[in-house]
């Protein structure tokens, strides 16, 4: 006795965090009347997804584990433009809860945003560990919005999703907007970009989409008002008959969309993550 060099502290850092409390504090960061449509929720969802969507099932590389999206090497990928707004907004919480990993913080922020903007409960587990800049994935793993169904399938099959799951995920484009300063595209998908709804599907099917007349990248706007948009990759879900089956289902049945989205989004946030065996599954209660 007495010769142990290492500390006898054995509790891993992920166990020292009160995740219910982090959930509430992230929820408190959502609203800001000076940002976009008044909410950081949409960009939190995009951060969680871009942190996770680099996963490659063949090489078992990428994914949210490691929190590598915070490093300049990965943050600087073109697809990640604008995500500094989300990371900067969350940074004070990393100071407040030094034991949470960035990887857990960013994925949890996506869960909080989905739930607090009116979406389904998304099962989430803690225990991701942060890695170094050397673990960043190469550029090119996230989808290119200018392309169609074949490309969307290539990207999401690489992660291990099937057509039904891909079609369920894409409903998240009910949230937020495109920014010319980030992706080059412009506008929100519908009139309620801070509410999680099945409007992506209803708008896609029910509006007439015409090419936007402008000098920017090719995209669609709704013919009637010209205020709402679809990316070429979004339009693939209307044109491709296999995807369209699910689009029709989710447009008609919001509950089915919520249930399938929750499963697919939870799976996305866990791709490639080696969770500690005793990591509990959280189903956070939405506030109010
Ligand atoms: Fe997006 N997505 N996404 N996306 N995305 C953008 C914005 C958001 C694709 C491209 C874009 C998903 C899939 C795909 C969100 C969530 C998800 C933008 C605009 C582009 C170009 C960025 C900007 O200019 O600010 C493509 C090609 C995808 C494959 C089909 C996911 C399913 C829908 C996985 C997903 O969850 C959210 C939320 C936004 C809004 C961000 C904001 O700042 O408002």
Short mmCIF file of C-alpha atoms and ligand atoms in Angstrom, two decimals:
data_model
loop_
_atom_site.label_atom_id
_atom_site.label_comp_id
_atom_site.label_asym_id
_atom_site.label_seq_id
_atom_site.Cartn_x
_atom_site.Cartn_y
_atom_site.Cartn_z
CA UNK A 1 0.00 0.00 0.00
CA UNK A 2 1.04 3.55 -0.49
CA UNK A 3 2.97 3.00 -3.70
CA UNK A 4 0.20 3.62 -6.20
CA UNK A 5 1.44 6.24 -8.62
CA UNK A 6 -1.86 6.75 -10.37
CA UNK A 7 -4.79 8.53 -8.79
CA UNK A 8 -7.38 6.15 -7.37
CA UNK A 9 -10.01 8.22 -9.12
CA UNK A 10 -11.82 5.67 -11.27
CA UNK A 11 -15.01 7.44 -12.33
CA UNK A 12 -14.81 8.14 -16.09
CA UNK A 13 -15.53 11.76 -16.95
CA UNK A 14 -18.71 11.01 -18.88
CA UNK A 15 -20.26 9.74 -15.64
CA UNK A 16 -19.64 13.02 -13.84
CA UNK A 17 -22.08 14.97 -15.98
CA UNK A 18 -25.72 15.65 -15.18
CA UNK A 19 -27.16 15.29 -18.68
CA UNK A 20 -30.65 16.39 -17.66
CA UNK A 21 -29.09 19.62 -16.55
CA UNK A 22 -27.09 19.99 -19.80
CA UNK A 23 -30.31 19.33 -21.73
CA UNK A 24 -32.02 22.23 -19.94
CA UNK A 25 -29.07 24.54 -20.47
CA UNK A 26 -28.89 23.76 -24.20
CA UNK A 27 -32.64 24.40 -24.41
CA UNK A 28 -31.95 27.79 -22.84
CA UNK A 29 -29.59 28.65 -25.70
CA UNK A 30 -32.07 27.96 -28.49
CA UNK A 31 -33.91 31.27 -28.63
CA UNK A 32 -32.23 34.44 -29.82
CA UNK A 33 -34.26 37.09 -31.60
CA UNK A 34 -31.16 38.41 -33.36
CA UNK A 35 -30.22 35.07 -34.98
CA UNK A 36 -31.84 33.81 -38.20
CA UNK A 37 -35.53 33.05 -37.58
CA UNK A 38 -35.08 33.45 -33.83
CA UNK A 39 -33.65 30.04 -33.00
CA UNK A 40 -30.33 28.21 -32.99
CA UNK A 41 -32.26 24.93 -33.11
CA UNK A 42 -31.87 24.29 -36.85
CA UNK A 43 -28.13 24.92 -36.88
CA UNK A 44 -27.74 22.66 -33.80
CA UNK A 45 -29.46 19.87 -35.75
CA UNK A 46 -27.14 20.48 -38.70
CA UNK A 47 -24.08 20.44 -36.39
CA UNK A 48 -25.13 17.11 -34.82
CA UNK A 49 -25.73 15.59 -38.24
CA UNK A 50 -22.50 16.85 -39.84
CA UNK A 51 -20.53 15.62 -36.82
CA UNK A 52 -22.05 12.15 -37.39
CA UNK A 53 -22.54 11.91 -41.14
CA UNK A 54 -18.87 11.34 -41.94
CA UNK A 55 -19.20 7.70 -40.91
CA UNK A 56 -17.96 5.02 -43.29
CA UNK A 57 -19.13 1.55 -42.30
CA UNK A 58 -16.44 -0.25 -44.36
CA UNK A 59 -13.44 1.40 -42.71
CA UNK A 60 -15.35 2.14 -39.50
CA UNK A 61 -14.00 5.68 -39.53
CA UNK A 62 -15.72 9.01 -38.99
CA UNK A 63 -18.94 9.59 -37.05
CA UNK A 64 -19.62 11.74 -34.02
CA UNK A 65 -17.15 9.92 -31.73
CA UNK A 66 -14.08 12.09 -31.37
CA UNK A 67 -15.90 15.41 -31.77
CA UNK A 68 -13.46 16.05 -34.61
CA UNK A 69 -15.78 18.56 -36.30
CA UNK A 70 -14.44 21.16 -33.83
CA UNK A 71 -10.91 20.94 -35.31
CA UNK A 72 -10.03 23.35 -38.12
CA UNK A 73 -9.10 20.49 -40.46
CA UNK A 74 -12.72 19.25 -40.45
CA UNK A 75 -14.55 22.48 -39.55
CA UNK A 76 -12.98 23.93 -42.70
CA UNK A 77 -14.62 21.46 -45.07
CA UNK A 78 -16.95 23.42 -47.37
CA UNK A 79 -19.98 21.42 -46.24
CA UNK A 80 -19.40 22.63 -42.67
CA UNK A 81 -19.54 26.36 -43.46
CA UNK A 82 -21.52 28.26 -40.85
CA UNK A 83 -21.37 25.59 -38.16
CA UNK A 84 -19.12 27.85 -36.09
CA UNK A 85 -22.33 29.67 -35.12
CA UNK A 86 -23.55 26.51 -33.42
CA UNK A 87 -20.19 25.60 -31.87
CA UNK A 88 -19.63 29.12 -30.51
CA UNK A 89 -23.12 29.20 -29.03
CA UNK A 90 -22.45 25.90 -27.20
CA UNK A 91 -18.91 26.70 -26.02
CA UNK A 92 -19.94 28.25 -22.66
CA UNK A 93 -21.57 24.91 -21.76
CA UNK A 94 -18.28 23.09 -22.33
CA UNK A 95 -16.78 25.50 -19.78
CA UNK A 96 -19.69 24.97 -17.41
CA UNK A 97 -19.55 21.16 -17.76
CA UNK A 98 -15.84 20.44 -18.37
CA UNK A 99 -16.46 16.68 -18.15
CA UNK A 100 -18.78 16.49 -21.14
CA UNK A 101 -17.04 15.61 -24.40
CA UNK A 102 -17.58 17.88 -27.39
CA UNK A 103 -18.85 14.81 -29.21
CA UNK A 104 -21.58 14.28 -26.59
CA UNK A 105 -22.36 18.00 -26.36
CA UNK A 106 -22.83 18.46 -30.11
CA UNK A 107 -24.97 15.35 -30.58
CA UNK A 108 -27.06 16.17 -27.50
CA UNK A 109 -27.64 19.68 -28.89
CA UNK A 110 -29.24 18.08 -31.96
CA UNK A 111 -31.53 16.00 -29.76
CA UNK A 112 -32.54 19.02 -27.67
CA UNK A 113 -33.29 21.05 -30.80
CA UNK A 114 -35.45 18.34 -32.40
CA UNK A 115 -37.45 17.85 -29.20
CA UNK A 116 -37.81 21.49 -28.16
CA UNK A 117 -38.89 22.57 -31.64
CA UNK A 118 -41.79 20.14 -31.39
CA UNK A 119 -40.33 16.92 -32.74
CA UNK A 120 -40.25 13.40 -31.29
CA UNK A 121 -38.25 12.11 -28.33
CA UNK A 122 -34.85 10.94 -29.61
CA UNK A 123 -33.05 8.27 -27.62
CA UNK A 124 -29.48 9.35 -26.80
CA UNK A 125 -26.51 7.83 -24.97
CA UNK A 126 -23.44 9.58 -23.48
CA UNK A 127 -19.86 8.31 -23.50
CA UNK A 128 -18.31 9.57 -26.74
CA UNK A 129 -14.67 10.56 -26.31
CA UNK A 130 -12.92 13.48 -27.94
CA UNK A 131 -10.04 12.80 -30.32
CA UNK A 132 -7.30 14.88 -31.90
CA UNK A 133 -7.01 16.71 -35.20
CA UNK A 134 -5.23 13.63 -36.61
CA UNK A 135 -8.54 11.75 -36.38
CA UNK A 136 -10.44 14.15 -38.65
CA UNK A 137 -12.05 12.54 -41.70
CA UNK A 138 -11.06 13.57 -45.22
CA UNK A 139 -13.22 16.11 -47.04
CA UNK A 140 -16.00 14.83 -49.30
CA UNK A 141 -17.96 12.52 -46.99
CA UNK A 142 -21.02 14.76 -46.60
CA UNK A 143 -23.61 15.05 -49.37
CA UNK A 144 -23.44 17.52 -52.24
CA UNK A 145 -26.78 19.34 -52.44
CA UNK A 146 -26.40 19.94 -56.18
CA UNK A 147 -26.70 16.21 -56.93
CA UNK A 148 -29.58 13.73 -57.12
CA UNK A 149 -30.82 10.37 -55.84
CA UNK A 150 -27.79 8.26 -56.87
CA UNK A 151 -25.42 10.48 -54.94
CA UNK A 152 -27.71 10.69 -51.90
CA UNK A 153 -27.86 6.87 -51.86
CA UNK A 154 -24.07 6.54 -52.22
CA UNK A 155 -23.51 8.80 -49.23
CA UNK A 156 -26.16 7.33 -46.91
CA UNK A 157 -25.59 3.67 -47.88
CA UNK A 158 -21.93 4.26 -46.95
CA UNK A 159 -23.14 5.15 -43.46
CA UNK A 160 -25.36 2.03 -43.36
CA UNK A 161 -28.84 3.50 -43.97
CA UNK A 162 -31.57 2.09 -46.23
CA UNK A 163 -34.02 4.01 -48.43
CA UNK A 164 -36.73 4.18 -45.78
CA UNK A 165 -34.32 5.62 -43.19
CA UNK A 166 -32.91 8.14 -45.67
CA UNK A 167 -36.42 9.29 -46.57
CA UNK A 168 -37.31 9.59 -42.87
CA UNK A 169 -34.20 11.65 -42.11
CA UNK A 170 -34.75 14.15 -44.91
CA UNK A 171 -37.86 15.45 -43.15
CA UNK A 172 -35.46 17.44 -40.96
CA UNK A 173 -35.28 19.88 -43.86
CA UNK A 174 -38.52 21.26 -42.46
CA UNK A 175 -36.14 23.13 -40.15
CA UNK A 176 -33.98 26.13 -40.86
CA UNK A 177 -32.81 27.69 -44.04
CA UNK A 178 -30.03 27.92 -46.60
CA UNK A 179 -27.64 30.85 -46.45
CA UNK A 180 -25.84 32.25 -49.50
CA UNK A 181 -22.85 32.95 -47.24
CA UNK A 182 -22.62 29.28 -46.15
CA UNK A 183 -23.76 26.87 -48.88
CA UNK A 184 -24.53 29.37 -51.62
CA UNK A 185 -28.21 28.33 -51.65
CA UNK A 186 -30.91 30.63 -50.38
CA UNK A 187 -34.07 30.49 -48.31
CA UNK A 188 -36.14 28.38 -45.91
CA UNK A 189 -38.00 25.22 -46.94
CA UNK A 190 -41.33 26.42 -45.54
CA UNK A 191 -43.06 29.14 -43.50
CA UNK A 192 -42.31 27.60 -40.07
CA UNK A 193 -38.54 26.91 -40.05
CA UNK A 194 -38.36 26.74 -36.25
CA UNK A 195 -41.04 24.06 -35.87
CA UNK A 196 -40.36 20.37 -36.35
CA UNK A 197 -43.21 19.23 -38.64
CA UNK A 198 -43.80 16.93 -41.61
CA UNK A 199 -43.98 20.03 -43.86
CA UNK A 200 -40.90 19.02 -45.85
CA UNK A 201 -42.98 16.20 -47.35
CA UNK A 202 -46.25 18.10 -47.73
CA UNK A 203 -44.53 21.08 -49.38
CA UNK A 204 -42.45 18.85 -51.63
CA UNK A 205 -45.59 17.10 -52.92
CA UNK A 206 -48.11 19.93 -52.90
CA UNK A 207 -46.20 22.94 -54.22
CA UNK A 208 -45.07 23.49 -57.78
CA UNK A 209 -41.29 23.81 -57.77
CA UNK A 210 -39.60 25.85 -60.46
CA UNK A 211 -35.93 26.74 -61.04
CA UNK A 212 -34.96 29.94 -59.21
CA UNK A 213 -33.98 32.71 -61.59
CA UNK A 214 -30.77 34.13 -60.18
CA UNK A 215 -27.00 34.09 -60.50
CA UNK A 216 -26.58 31.64 -57.63
CA UNK A 217 -26.35 27.83 -57.76
CA UNK A 218 -29.22 25.89 -59.35
CA UNK A 219 -32.08 25.42 -56.88
CA UNK A 220 -35.87 25.43 -56.85
CA UNK A 221 -38.41 27.91 -55.45
CA UNK A 222 -42.14 27.46 -55.04
CA UNK A 223 -43.96 28.91 -58.01
CA UNK A 224 -46.70 30.56 -55.99
CA UNK A 225 -44.75 32.76 -53.56
CA UNK A 226 -41.11 32.33 -54.57
CA UNK A 227 -40.28 32.41 -50.83
CA UNK A 228 -39.56 28.75 -50.18
CA UNK A 229 -36.89 26.50 -51.58
CA UNK A 230 -35.82 22.98 -52.44
CA UNK A 231 -32.28 21.79 -53.15
CA UNK A 232 -31.64 19.55 -56.16
CA UNK A 233 -30.93 16.77 -53.61
CA UNK A 234 -34.32 17.43 -51.93
CA UNK A 235 -36.11 17.22 -55.27
CA UNK A 236 -34.65 13.72 -55.73
CA UNK A 237 -37.09 12.53 -53.05
CA UNK A 238 -40.00 13.55 -55.28
CA UNK A 239 -38.54 12.25 -58.54
CA UNK A 240 -37.23 8.88 -57.33
CA UNK A 241 -40.13 6.43 -57.07
CA UNK A 242 -38.64 4.40 -54.21
CA UNK A 243 -38.01 7.51 -52.05
CA UNK A 244 -41.36 8.96 -53.08
CA UNK A 245 -43.32 6.07 -51.56
CA UNK A 246 -42.04 7.13 -48.14
CA UNK A 247 -42.49 10.84 -48.88
CA UNK A 248 -46.16 10.14 -49.55
CA UNK A 249 -46.47 8.09 -46.38
CA UNK A 250 -44.85 10.73 -44.16
CA UNK A 251 -46.83 13.57 -45.78
CA UNK A 252 -50.04 11.73 -44.90
CA UNK A 253 -49.00 10.47 -41.47
CA UNK A 254 -47.09 12.80 -39.15
CA UNK A 255 -46.95 10.17 -36.37
CA UNK A 256 -45.29 7.64 -38.67
CA UNK A 257 -42.75 10.29 -39.66
CA UNK A 258 -41.99 11.21 -36.05
CA UNK A 259 -41.51 7.56 -35.06
CA UNK A 260 -39.27 6.71 -38.01
CA UNK A 261 -37.31 9.97 -37.81
CA UNK A 262 -36.55 9.44 -34.11
CA UNK A 263 -35.12 5.99 -34.81
CA UNK A 264 -33.05 7.05 -37.82
CA UNK A 265 -31.73 10.21 -36.18
CA UNK A 266 -30.71 8.34 -33.04
CA UNK A 267 -28.93 5.77 -35.23
CA UNK A 268 -27.16 8.59 -37.10
CA UNK A 269 -25.83 10.12 -33.87
CA UNK A 270 -24.48 6.72 -32.77
CA UNK A 271 -22.72 5.64 -35.99
CA UNK A 272 -19.28 4.28 -35.19
CA UNK A 273 -19.47 5.17 -31.51
CA UNK A 274 -17.94 2.71 -29.04
CA UNK A 275 -20.13 3.37 -26.02
CA UNK A 276 -19.05 2.28 -22.55
CA UNK A 277 -21.00 -0.88 -21.66
CA UNK A 278 -22.81 0.84 -18.83
CA UNK A 279 -23.83 3.95 -20.76
CA UNK A 280 -27.53 4.50 -20.05
CA UNK A 281 -30.06 5.41 -22.72
CA UNK A 282 -31.71 8.77 -22.07
CA UNK A 283 -35.18 9.70 -23.22
CA UNK A 284 -35.24 13.32 -22.13
CA UNK A 285 -38.49 14.97 -21.18
CA UNK A 286 -39.26 17.95 -23.34
CA UNK A 287 -39.45 21.14 -21.24
CA UNK A 288 -42.82 22.81 -20.37
FE1 LIG B 1 -29.21 19.47 -44.59
N1 LIG B 1 -28.60 21.08 -45.62
N2 LIG B 1 -28.64 18.25 -46.10
N3 LIG B 1 -29.77 17.84 -43.49
N4 LIG B 1 -29.71 20.71 -43.06
C1 LIG B 1 -28.68 22.39 -45.24
C2 LIG B 1 -29.25 22.88 -44.08
C3 LIG B 1 -29.77 22.08 -43.09
C4 LIG B 1 -28.12 18.64 -47.31
C5 LIG B 1 -27.71 19.93 -47.63
C6 LIG B 1 -27.99 21.05 -46.86
C7 LIG B 1 -29.76 16.54 -43.94
C8 LIG B 1 -29.44 16.12 -45.20
C9 LIG B 1 -28.93 16.91 -46.20
C10 LIG B 1 -30.31 20.31 -41.89
C11 LIG B 1 -30.45 19.00 -41.46
C12 LIG B 1 -30.21 17.87 -42.23
C13 LIG B 1 -28.10 23.23 -46.24
C14 LIG B 1 -27.97 24.75 -46.16
C15 LIG B 1 -27.67 22.40 -47.25
C16 LIG B 1 -26.99 22.83 -48.54
C17 LIG B 1 -26.78 25.16 -45.31
C18 LIG B 1 -26.72 26.66 -45.18
O1 LIG B 1 -26.57 27.33 -46.22
O2 LIG B 1 -26.83 27.18 -44.05
C19 LIG B 1 -28.08 17.51 -48.20
C20 LIG B 1 -27.55 17.54 -49.64
C21 LIG B 1 -28.58 16.44 -47.52
C22 LIG B 1 -28.81 15.02 -48.05
C23 LIG B 1 -30.21 14.87 -48.58
C24 LIG B 1 -30.33 15.60 -42.89
C25 LIG B 1 -31.67 15.08 -43.32
C26 LIG B 1 -32.51 16.20 -43.78
C27 LIG B 1 -29.48 14.36 -42.53
C28 LIG B 1 -30.49 16.54 -41.75
O3 LIG B 1 -30.89 16.24 -40.58
C29 LIG B 1 -30.78 21.47 -41.18
C30 LIG B 1 -31.56 21.46 -39.85
C31 LIG B 1 -30.44 22.58 -41.93
C32 LIG B 1 -30.73 24.05 -41.61
C33 LIG B 1 -29.53 24.69 -40.98
C34 LIG B 1 -29.75 26.14 -40.63
O4 LIG B 1 -28.76 26.80 -40.30
O5 LIG B 1 -30.89 26.63 -40.64
#
